[in-house]
Amino acid sequence: MATNLKKTDVVIVGLGAVGGVAALPLTQAGLEVIGIEAGNWLTPRDFAPDELRNNFRGWPQSAQKANGEVPTHRPNAAAPYSPRLPIHPMMNAVGGTSLHYWAQSWRLNPWDFKVVSETSQRYGATRIPKSATVEDWPFGLEELEPYYDKVEYELGVSGQAGNIQGKVDKRGNIFEGPRLREYPMPPLRGTEFTELIATTARKLGWHPFPGPAAINSQGFDDRPGCMYHGFCSRGGCPINAKNSTAVSTIPKAVATGRLKVVTLATTTNVVVDEKSGRITGVIYVKGSQEFFQPADVVLLASYTYENVRLLLLSKSKVFPNGLSNNGGQVGRHYFSHNTASTVTALFPFNINNWYGLPAQGVAVDNWADDNFDHSGLDFIGGGNLWVYSDRRPIGAASMTTFGKAPRWGSAWKSFVKQNADRWNLAYIQKTTLPYDDNYLDLDPTVKDSLGLPVCRITADFKDNERKVGAFMQEKMARLFMEAGAIAVDKGPPGTMGPSTHAYGGTRMGDNADTNVVNQWGFSHEAPNLGILGASVMGTSGAHNPTLTAQALAWRTADHLTKNWKAIASG
Ligand SMILES: Cc1cc2nc3c(=O)[nH]c(=O)nc-3n(C[C@H](O)[C@H](O)[C@H](O)COP(=O)(O)OP(=O)(O)OC[C@H]3O[C@@H](n4cnc5c(N)ncnc54)[C@H](O)[C@@H]3O)c2cc1C
Ligand code: SF4
């Protein structure tokens, strides 16, 4: 029997990258907020520069909840299951995965909000793949711009603007939509190698620019600048130069006195009043005890797979197929960013990738989105070329031998010894679309440590993604070869297993028949339930999702504070 707790205004389930952002505007507006977080507080002492611990053993995830619920995957409903990942990529802790992410903090480009209408207008509606379920967003970039701006300045993002209020600056991304002002900090510095790539791109007539990152390039908000120490991928920052929500928005929300953080607490159910159909609170498990936390409004912010899983697990008489799922849309329109179809290059010289971080690099957007003419092509969308600095010993030794040496023995050892610092991998983020047969549901057999079914992914890349992949590989290979590479290796198209960039499943849109939440992030079926994260996004663009998900979270929170009575009391 769950222990009943005192009612609060808002419960946020998960205080990660997006829940940690939403807490700030809510508490600043005077609302009492309880953040129910599966992980614990971590400190810089937890962030050892240790590749084995961070990248292979899944780092101290403070509660190993995520690892017990790694989603299962099959490419389609008739296919066998893929091998299950040994560890979950995401983090359980206050700050969530923003503690150990790479911190690239991209805005989407204008086209990403209007894929259907822009494509139809420019090339004809037949260019949208037949089984794609893609829709235009309910608003354009201009609506989200003020929220991008707020988040960039609250977290601290370094970068070089490419378009300030319509004035294009060639030092930045000339394809970005207009922004109000410069980034709060200049970009992270480049390396000799990323400068070589930038110079080469310019020679090709392309437009290279430094990527934006939620990492201090100089002191910001009493936190120091980055020391480029090289253990940033799946490593937390020992000096707080990486602007996770654990060191930025969450402490500011706690300082208002209105955010209570309940740690090591796993939400298992969102509770509904059987008469009114309204949400009354959540059930969570802490230690061996169960609690009921009543709230006027519940915001789910537990990452795409868990957002969908919690909805599907929360069955009631009013919602027999899972919460907010009477329209059968929970789990639909799922997709994960296409970062397969990689290109690896071998250079005849050392490139000094031992120091630095993966958010420190050079980008080219000439082949992203609809920044180029697709008239003679047979796909829509494109990719972002990104060359960055990141290398640690085990990863370095896992290098491909480019067909120039065997994969074992003394010839392999001497090849790796000579070339461990002479190769570079580009994963190229590419447009991915949602399709009618790509979806999330509950696995019928695999359970987590509480005995609850884990999320199951049924999804694969389709023709459009594979064609974008092959096109982008050509561009990337050309860039590397022009920069002096002596060999390139192109990776396979891959499949859509558990991803760090997982979109959809609770898509946002005005049409209640094809979407779970409305344009403000609130459920079409249960009006005092909000959903935060990339699970509400309907397109991926060619850039990482987190800044967009955070801007959306701020916007949802802002809407809630301005419409509190209507949403909280129905
Ligand atoms: C190695 C790595 C590198 C990445 N690099 C980038 C990058 O450079 N740029 C970028 O944009 N994105 C990047 N990402 C993706 C980025 O981390 C995610 O987009 C972002 O963290 C998602 O935010 P979220 O709040 O939805 O999820 P999270 O940040 O994972 O937060 C979810 C929170 O919910 C909690 N939670 C989960 N289930 C429950 C439950 N049942 N009850 C209570 N609490 C719960 C979790 O403990 C967690 O704290 C990267 C990810 C990884 C793993
Ligand atoms: S590389 Fe910079 S931001 Fe990343 S962990 Fe090291 S000091 Fe922190």
XYZ file of C-alpha atoms and ligand atoms in Angstrom:
631
model
C 0.000 0.000 0.000
C 1.505 3.334 -1.063
C 2.090 6.036 1.562
C 0.134 9.188 0.714
C 2.206 12.379 0.681
C 1.218 16.045 0.824
C -0.037 17.457 -2.447
C 2.181 19.739 -4.531
C 1.571 21.997 -7.512
C 3.741 20.193 -10.045
C 5.577 16.883 -10.135
C 8.385 16.514 -12.660
C 9.328 12.871 -13.310
C 13.060 12.926 -14.087
C 15.413 15.834 -13.408
C 17.680 15.396 -16.416
C 18.447 17.631 -19.361
C 14.829 18.718 -19.912
C 13.174 18.232 -16.487
C 16.103 20.119 -14.980
C 15.396 23.046 -17.305
C 11.599 23.126 -16.768
C 12.054 23.300 -12.987
C 13.547 26.787 -13.242
C 10.735 28.820 -14.883
C 8.133 26.936 -12.800
C 9.758 27.705 -9.464
C 10.641 31.249 -10.505
C 6.939 31.787 -11.202
C 6.116 30.732 -7.634
C 4.938 27.149 -8.155
C 5.866 24.409 -5.688
C 7.636 21.656 -7.616
C 8.733 18.172 -6.633
C 11.306 16.502 -8.872
C 11.178 12.723 -8.604
C 14.508 11.446 -9.813
C 15.664 7.839 -10.150
C 19.317 8.770 -9.618
C 21.240 10.647 -6.956
C 23.256 13.847 -6.690
C 26.753 13.330 -8.067
C 29.743 15.555 -7.407
C 32.945 16.322 -9.345
C 34.632 13.638 -7.222
C 32.528 11.066 -9.117
C 33.960 12.097 -12.464
C 37.135 10.093 -12.877
C 38.984 10.355 -16.217
C 38.745 6.591 -16.677
C 37.793 5.189 -20.075
C 37.147 1.650 -18.828
C 34.798 2.851 -16.097
C 33.014 5.544 -18.108
C 32.734 4.059 -21.590
C 32.668 0.302 -21.071
C 31.304 -0.330 -17.573
C 28.629 2.369 -17.632
C 30.116 4.784 -15.098
C 28.614 5.232 -11.601
C 25.041 5.805 -12.739
C 24.171 6.397 -9.095
C 21.203 4.044 -9.445
C 21.689 1.387 -12.051
C 18.055 1.681 -13.074
C 18.747 2.442 -16.731
C 20.906 -0.648 -17.208
C 18.053 -2.871 -16.045
C 15.679 -1.499 -18.660
C 17.733 -1.357 -21.872
C 15.089 -1.430 -24.628
C 14.941 -4.504 -26.834
C 15.071 -4.024 -30.611
C 13.936 -5.736 -33.779
C 14.165 -4.093 -37.215
C 10.561 -5.041 -38.035
C 7.729 -7.072 -36.530
C 8.804 -10.237 -38.382
C 12.558 -9.925 -37.767
C 14.556 -11.585 -35.007
C 15.646 -9.423 -32.063
C 19.001 -7.624 -32.310
C 21.590 -8.421 -29.603
C 20.659 -6.356 -26.515
C 23.070 -3.527 -25.554
C 25.105 -4.423 -22.419
C 24.600 -0.961 -20.895
C 22.051 1.809 -21.379
C 23.550 4.935 -22.920
C 21.533 7.263 -20.680
C 22.246 8.347 -17.097
C 20.334 8.199 -13.816
C 21.328 11.155 -11.662
C 20.229 14.666 -10.827
C 21.102 16.325 -14.158
C 20.445 13.080 -16.025
C 22.361 12.460 -19.202
C 23.401 16.123 -19.397
C 26.129 15.058 -16.942
C 27.940 12.797 -19.372
C 26.685 13.945 -22.796
C 28.944 15.637 -25.323
C 27.086 18.941 -24.829
C 26.781 19.954 -28.487
C 23.969 22.480 -28.258
C 22.378 22.934 -31.644
C 19.279 24.788 -32.717
C 17.251 23.182 -35.488
C 17.329 24.894 -38.885
C 14.141 26.572 -40.225
C 13.377 23.727 -42.692
C 13.181 21.160 -39.873
C 9.917 22.699 -38.654
C 8.290 22.580 -42.114
C 9.542 19.450 -43.828
C 6.195 18.573 -45.430
C 5.083 21.978 -46.685
C 8.531 23.117 -47.830
C 9.255 19.838 -49.625
C 5.841 19.803 -51.291
C 6.193 23.388 -52.390
C 9.713 23.014 -53.777
C 9.692 19.500 -55.251
C 6.083 18.245 -55.087
C 4.266 16.200 -52.424
C 5.335 12.905 -54.019
C 8.841 13.507 -52.691
C 7.693 12.667 -49.138
C 8.304 8.906 -48.799
C 4.985 7.042 -48.964
C 5.021 5.341 -45.590
C 6.477 8.370 -43.768
C 4.167 9.834 -41.112
C 6.047 13.126 -40.936
C 4.026 16.311 -40.275
C 4.971 19.984 -40.108
C 5.526 21.212 -36.581
C 2.596 23.256 -35.234
C 4.893 26.322 -35.275
C 8.073 27.540 -36.889
C 11.555 28.353 -35.643
C 10.559 31.968 -34.873
C 8.212 30.700 -32.110
C 10.978 28.670 -30.441
C 13.748 31.267 -30.891
C 13.110 33.163 -27.608
C 13.243 29.866 -25.699
C 16.467 28.778 -27.410
C 17.855 32.143 -26.368
C 16.750 31.737 -22.726
C 18.261 28.260 -22.450
C 21.537 29.270 -24.115
C 21.927 32.072 -21.582
C 20.729 30.130 -18.491
C 22.879 27.043 -19.156
C 25.794 28.786 -20.816
C 26.433 27.900 -24.458
C 29.547 28.816 -26.412
C 29.424 29.331 -30.169
C 29.626 31.658 -33.115
C 26.388 33.156 -34.429
C 25.780 32.933 -38.178
C 22.638 35.051 -38.432
C 21.759 37.766 -35.944
C 18.325 39.188 -36.774
C 18.860 38.538 -40.495
C 22.451 39.787 -40.655
C 24.529 36.838 -41.889
C 27.999 36.358 -40.410
C 30.225 33.957 -42.351
C 32.199 33.019 -39.242
C 29.101 31.126 -38.052
C 26.505 28.865 -39.683
C 25.170 30.869 -42.617
C 22.213 28.460 -42.886
C 20.896 28.971 -39.367
C 17.650 30.877 -38.825
C 17.767 34.391 -37.406
C 18.696 34.615 -33.732
C 18.181 37.499 -31.360
C 21.807 37.902 -30.320
C 25.255 36.352 -30.079
C 25.963 33.292 -27.923
C 26.801 34.157 -24.318
C 30.360 32.892 -24.900
C 32.725 32.674 -27.892
C 33.177 29.178 -29.398
C 35.529 26.563 -27.966
C 38.970 26.851 -29.539
C 39.826 24.654 -32.528
C 42.774 22.278 -32.874
C 45.431 22.152 -35.595
C 43.486 19.271 -37.163
C 40.036 20.900 -37.052
C 41.633 24.047 -38.522
C 43.033 21.928 -41.364
C 39.545 20.553 -42.030
C 38.048 24.067 -41.935
C 40.657 25.383 -44.403
C 40.020 22.416 -46.708
C 36.242 22.936 -46.575
C 36.723 26.589 -47.512
C 38.887 25.550 -50.491
C 35.966 23.371 -51.635
C 33.686 26.401 -51.480
C 31.858 25.085 -48.388
C 31.123 27.042 -45.184
C 32.823 25.603 -42.095
C 32.116 27.004 -38.626
C 32.789 26.043 -34.982
C 29.944 24.025 -33.409
C 27.956 25.309 -30.411
C 28.455 23.619 -27.023
C 27.032 23.877 -23.512
C 30.628 24.058 -22.344
C 32.364 27.123 -21.031
C 34.967 28.515 -23.401
C 35.687 31.022 -20.620
C 34.477 31.570 -17.061
C 30.663 31.737 -16.933
C 28.271 32.011 -13.952
C 31.134 31.349 -11.505
C 32.120 28.162 -13.334
C 35.534 27.935 -15.021
C 36.394 27.487 -18.688
C 37.051 24.021 -20.121
C 40.583 22.608 -19.751
C 40.179 20.321 -22.825
C 41.168 17.328 -20.733
C 39.866 14.641 -23.039
C 37.417 12.513 -21.013
C 34.212 14.346 -21.854
C 32.402 11.586 -23.779
C 30.459 9.638 -21.156
C 32.487 11.416 -18.493
C 31.183 14.097 -16.154
C 33.141 17.316 -15.792
C 35.466 17.452 -12.759
C 35.576 21.269 -12.829
C 31.935 22.039 -13.802
C 32.869 23.588 -17.146
C 30.245 21.378 -18.818
C 26.898 23.043 -18.209
C 24.728 20.118 -17.190
C 21.442 21.048 -15.554
C 22.952 19.689 -12.299
C 25.224 22.738 -12.111
C 23.091 25.343 -13.889
C 19.277 25.402 -13.833
C 18.612 22.875 -11.033
C 20.670 24.678 -8.353
C 19.005 27.955 -9.401
C 15.567 26.317 -9.001
C 16.564 24.839 -5.619
C 17.708 28.311 -4.542
C 14.134 29.636 -4.978
C 13.143 27.341 -2.086
C 10.353 25.857 -4.208
C 12.032 22.807 -5.799
C 12.183 19.683 -3.665
C 14.350 16.963 -5.172
C 13.449 13.386 -4.221
C 16.395 11.213 -5.247
C 16.748 7.449 -5.776
C 13.009 7.365 -6.456
C 11.595 5.505 -9.451
C 8.188 6.520 -10.764
C 6.199 3.462 -11.805
C 2.727 4.833 -12.488
C 0.904 8.053 -13.299
C -2.394 7.939 -11.468
C -5.739 8.967 -12.996
C -9.045 9.815 -11.328
C -11.457 7.240 -12.750
C -14.355 9.702 -12.791
C -12.826 12.860 -14.203
C -10.004 11.288 -16.199
C -7.633 13.868 -14.722
C -4.173 13.048 -13.427
C -3.998 13.040 -9.630
C -0.310 12.303 -9.056
C 2.326 9.617 -9.396
C 3.371 6.448 -7.609
C 7.063 6.040 -6.962
C 9.274 3.450 -5.317
C 12.094 4.540 -3.009
C 14.049 1.822 -1.258
C 11.507 -0.890 -0.639
C 8.640 1.552 -0.040
C 5.936 2.846 -2.341
C 4.668 6.434 -2.186
C 1.785 8.334 -3.789
C 2.729 11.921 -4.566
C -0.407 13.936 -5.406
C -0.034 16.922 -7.741
C -2.180 19.301 -9.755
C 0.006 18.809 -12.803
C 2.463 16.054 -13.779
C 5.271 16.600 -16.275
C 6.977 13.489 -17.642
C 10.661 14.130 -18.383
C 12.217 10.686 -18.150
C 13.615 10.415 -21.737
C 11.829 9.035 -24.784
C 11.829 5.322 -23.925
C 10.762 5.855 -20.317
C 8.168 8.514 -21.191
C 6.493 6.018 -23.526
C 6.925 3.095 -21.124
C 5.387 5.003 -18.200
C 2.374 5.981 -20.302
C 1.841 2.428 -21.524
C 2.238 1.060 -17.976
C -0.250 3.559 -16.531
C -3.475 1.755 -17.428
C -6.847 2.662 -15.909
C -10.531 2.320 -16.711
C -10.392 5.665 -18.485
C -7.218 4.766 -20.359
C -7.292 0.964 -20.768
C -4.480 0.974 -23.349
C -2.211 3.247 -21.374
C -2.396 6.858 -20.336
C -3.228 9.356 -23.096
C -3.408 6.448 -25.526
C -7.095 6.170 -26.365
C -6.170 7.435 -29.840
C -3.479 4.736 -30.131
C -0.700 7.268 -30.739
C 1.628 6.524 -27.797
C 4.760 4.873 -29.213
C 3.968 5.878 -32.822
C 6.086 8.161 -35.045
C 9.206 6.919 -33.292
C 12.591 7.399 -34.937
C 16.203 7.728 -33.912
C 18.821 9.884 -35.535
C 20.676 8.263 -38.370
C 24.294 8.354 -37.232
C 25.224 5.142 -39.042
C 26.861 5.318 -42.493
C 30.021 6.691 -40.879
C 33.287 7.623 -42.582
C 36.664 6.857 -41.022
C 39.816 8.382 -42.505
C 43.499 7.475 -42.168
C 46.060 10.258 -42.342
C 49.831 9.928 -42.920
C 50.547 12.159 -39.898
C 49.537 12.357 -36.213
C 46.476 14.529 -35.624
C 46.823 14.964 -31.836
C 43.306 13.910 -30.953
C 44.450 12.750 -27.494
C 43.374 15.970 -25.911
C 40.199 17.909 -26.518
C 36.560 16.945 -26.476
C 33.905 15.820 -28.945
C 32.063 19.162 -28.741
C 35.240 20.860 -29.972
C 35.151 20.683 -33.707
C 34.284 22.063 -37.080
C 30.901 21.743 -38.777
C 29.695 22.111 -42.366
C 25.964 22.519 -43.031
C 26.048 22.924 -46.830
C 24.564 19.406 -47.155
C 22.141 19.544 -44.239
C 18.328 19.721 -44.433
C 17.260 21.528 -47.639
C 20.313 23.799 -47.795
C 21.054 22.440 -51.294
C 18.962 21.717 -54.365
C 17.401 18.239 -54.239
C 15.716 18.487 -57.665
C 17.900 15.842 -59.306
C 18.150 13.672 -56.184
C 15.917 10.867 -54.949
C 15.786 11.715 -51.243
C 14.924 14.615 -48.952
C 17.029 16.012 -46.106
C 20.751 15.747 -45.572
C 23.416 15.743 -42.898
C 25.779 17.799 -40.790
C 29.495 17.164 -41.359
C 31.217 17.255 -37.973
C 34.923 16.681 -37.375
C 35.978 16.742 -33.750
C 38.689 15.905 -31.263
C 38.330 12.817 -29.074
C 40.573 9.834 -28.456
C 41.227 7.481 -25.568
C 43.389 4.340 -25.437
C 40.824 1.523 -25.761
C 38.859 3.388 -28.425
C 42.053 4.158 -30.325
C 43.126 0.524 -30.366
C 39.693 -0.494 -31.690
C 40.499 1.275 -34.968
C 39.840 -0.217 -38.362
C 42.985 -1.261 -40.244
C 41.626 0.020 -43.579
C 42.459 -3.351 -45.169
C 46.154 -2.542 -44.692
C 46.904 -4.990 -41.853
C 45.352 -8.091 -40.275
C 43.013 -7.651 -37.255
C 45.262 -9.560 -34.835
C 48.871 -10.536 -34.091
C 52.115 -8.590 -34.318
C 51.364 -6.964 -37.711
C 48.108 -5.602 -36.217
C 49.962 -4.360 -33.111
C 52.556 -2.493 -35.122
C 49.842 -0.981 -37.376
C 47.920 0.282 -34.345
C 51.124 1.562 -32.720
C 51.904 3.664 -35.767
C 48.362 4.791 -36.597
C 46.476 5.094 -33.294
C 46.557 8.893 -33.560
C 46.265 9.077 -37.339
C 42.597 8.303 -37.863
C 39.359 10.203 -37.461
C 35.761 9.010 -37.419
C 32.857 11.154 -38.657
C 29.404 9.859 -37.731
C 27.461 12.573 -39.647
C 24.027 13.281 -38.151
C 21.440 12.873 -40.876
C 17.733 13.529 -41.426
C 15.574 10.649 -40.211
C 11.822 10.447 -40.782
C 9.064 8.671 -38.840
C 7.303 5.789 -40.642
C 4.044 3.956 -40.007
C 5.796 0.673 -39.127
C 8.485 2.118 -36.830
C 7.166 2.231 -33.251
C 7.717 1.635 -29.521
C 5.668 -0.669 -27.298
C 6.169 -2.861 -24.214
C 8.284 -5.984 -24.603
C 6.124 -9.088 -24.034
C 8.808 -11.008 -22.120
C 11.784 -8.899 -20.990
C 11.305 -7.205 -17.601
C 13.259 -4.707 -15.455
C 14.316 -5.256 -11.836
C 10.837 -4.264 -10.585
C 9.258 -6.885 -12.843
C 7.849 -4.298 -15.280
C 8.162 -4.823 -19.052
C 10.931 -2.847 -20.762
C 10.364 -0.775 -23.871
C 10.568 -2.567 -27.229
C 11.769 -0.793 -30.375
C 10.455 -2.045 -33.707
C 12.210 0.180 -36.227
C 14.678 0.380 -39.070
C 16.107 2.993 -41.420
C 14.318 3.088 -44.775
C 15.318 4.054 -48.308
C 15.390 7.794 -47.646
C 17.770 7.400 -44.688
C 20.027 5.008 -46.606
C 20.207 7.356 -49.596
C 20.984 10.352 -47.384
C 23.649 8.180 -45.730
C 25.351 7.259 -49.008
C 25.212 10.871 -50.252
C 26.727 12.244 -47.054
C 29.447 9.597 -47.003
C 30.617 10.856 -50.426
C 30.798 14.442 -49.158
C 32.617 13.453 -45.975
C 35.087 11.198 -47.804
C 35.854 14.035 -50.222
C 36.542 16.439 -47.364
C 38.880 13.984 -45.635
C 40.752 13.095 -48.857
C 41.192 16.768 -49.821
C 42.596 17.320 -46.296
C 45.314 14.728 -46.948
C 43.790 11.391 -45.914
C 45.365 8.330 -47.563
C 42.368 6.024 -47.055
C 38.711 6.196 -46.053
C 36.450 3.460 -44.755
C 32.667 3.783 -45.120
C 30.520 2.199 -42.404
C 27.305 0.224 -43.136
C 23.805 1.823 -42.929
C 23.133 0.079 -39.583
C 19.760 -0.264 -37.880
C 17.694 1.621 -35.295
C 18.607 0.087 -31.933
C 18.459 2.062 -28.627
C 19.714 5.560 -29.262
C 20.877 8.660 -27.426
C 18.852 10.686 -29.964
C 15.435 8.996 -29.725
C 12.502 11.011 -31.041
C 8.730 10.654 -31.172
C 6.499 8.231 -29.329
C 4.562 11.144 -27.753
C 4.570 13.470 -30.746
C 3.409 17.083 -30.562
C 0.855 18.457 -33.023
C -2.510 20.152 -33.331
C -4.197 17.050 -34.758
C -5.300 14.884 -31.814
C -5.768 11.907 -34.151
C -2.072 11.734 -35.014
C -0.395 13.243 -31.962
C -0.219 12.655 -28.218
C 0.425 16.220 -27.031
C -0.744 19.595 -28.284
C 1.551 22.362 -29.441
C 2.245 23.332 -25.797
C 3.354 19.844 -24.795
C 0.142 18.938 -22.912
C -1.776 15.724 -23.558
C -4.745 15.926 -25.922
C -6.535 13.378 -23.688
C -5.385 14.210 -20.141
C -5.040 18.008 -19.981
C -3.027 18.223 -16.731
C -0.323 15.901 -18.078
C 2.631 17.506 -19.843
C 5.412 15.686 -21.662
C 8.947 16.997 -22.058
C 11.831 15.781 -24.181
C 12.612 14.718 -27.746
C 9.690 12.277 -27.537
C 7.494 15.241 -28.554
C 9.616 16.119 -31.587
C 8.345 15.106 -35.034
C 11.524 15.741 -37.050
C 15.195 15.329 -36.263
C 16.992 17.728 -38.529
C 20.699 17.092 -38.883
C 21.741 18.201 -35.414
C 21.707 16.886 -31.838
C 18.323 17.228 -30.107
C 18.957 18.397 -26.561
C 18.932 22.187 -26.900
C 15.676 21.957 -28.878
C 14.124 19.632 -26.269
C 15.258 22.048 -23.543
C 13.801 25.074 -25.368
C 10.521 23.166 -25.759
C 10.584 22.262 -22.052
C 11.008 25.910 -21.090
C 8.141 26.814 -23.445
C 5.847 24.162 -21.910
C 6.711 25.380 -18.411
C 6.128 28.988 -19.445
C 2.726 28.063 -20.901
C 1.827 26.269 -17.672
C 2.673 29.251 -15.488
C 0.651 31.592 -17.730
C -2.358 29.245 -17.851
C -2.080 27.718 -14.394
C -5.726 27.845 -13.407
C -7.033 26.425 -16.669
C -4.545 23.546 -16.721
C -4.323 22.753 -12.997
C -8.004 22.905 -12.157
C -9.506 21.883 -15.476
C 27.342 9.858 -24.549
C 26.232 10.770 -24.958
C 26.533 11.927 -25.662
C 25.508 12.798 -26.044
N 25.854 13.958 -26.654
C 24.900 14.861 -26.959
C 25.252 16.128 -27.520
O 26.427 16.434 -27.716
N 24.264 16.983 -27.810
C 22.959 16.670 -27.628
O 22.097 17.483 -27.969
N 22.594 15.487 -27.079
C 23.534 14.587 -26.742
N 23.182 13.394 -26.153
C 21.746 13.144 -25.920
C 21.291 13.848 -24.654
O 21.965 13.336 -23.558
C 19.791 13.683 -24.525
O 19.155 14.287 -25.640
C 19.244 14.364 -23.271
O 19.942 13.999 -22.121
C 17.776 13.969 -23.124
O 17.231 14.693 -22.076
P 16.108 14.049 -21.136
O 15.940 14.971 -19.991
O 14.957 13.691 -21.986
O 16.753 12.678 -20.635
P 17.880 12.519 -19.509
O 18.829 13.643 -19.555
O 18.424 11.153 -19.653
O 17.067 12.654 -18.160
C 16.054 11.756 -17.800
C 16.029 11.675 -16.293
O 14.897 10.944 -15.890
C 15.254 10.067 -14.835
N 14.310 8.952 -14.854
C 14.179 8.015 -15.827
N 13.164 7.183 -15.514
C 12.651 7.614 -14.340
C 11.597 7.156 -13.522
N 10.839 6.108 -13.866
N 11.366 7.810 -12.364
C 12.111 8.878 -12.000
N 13.131 9.352 -12.755
C 13.388 8.733 -13.910
C 16.671 9.667 -15.180
O 17.341 9.181 -14.034
C 17.240 10.954 -15.721
O 17.829 11.750 -14.730
C 24.161 12.498 -25.741
C 23.865 11.336 -25.026
C 24.881 10.477 -24.632
C 24.546 9.246 -23.855
S 36.892 18.411 -21.666
Fe 36.283 20.342 -20.650
S 34.056 20.214 -20.338
Fe 34.794 18.151 -20.874
S 35.081 17.181 -18.875
Fe 37.095 18.075 -19.470
S 37.141 20.161 -18.602
Fe 35.017 19.403 -18.502
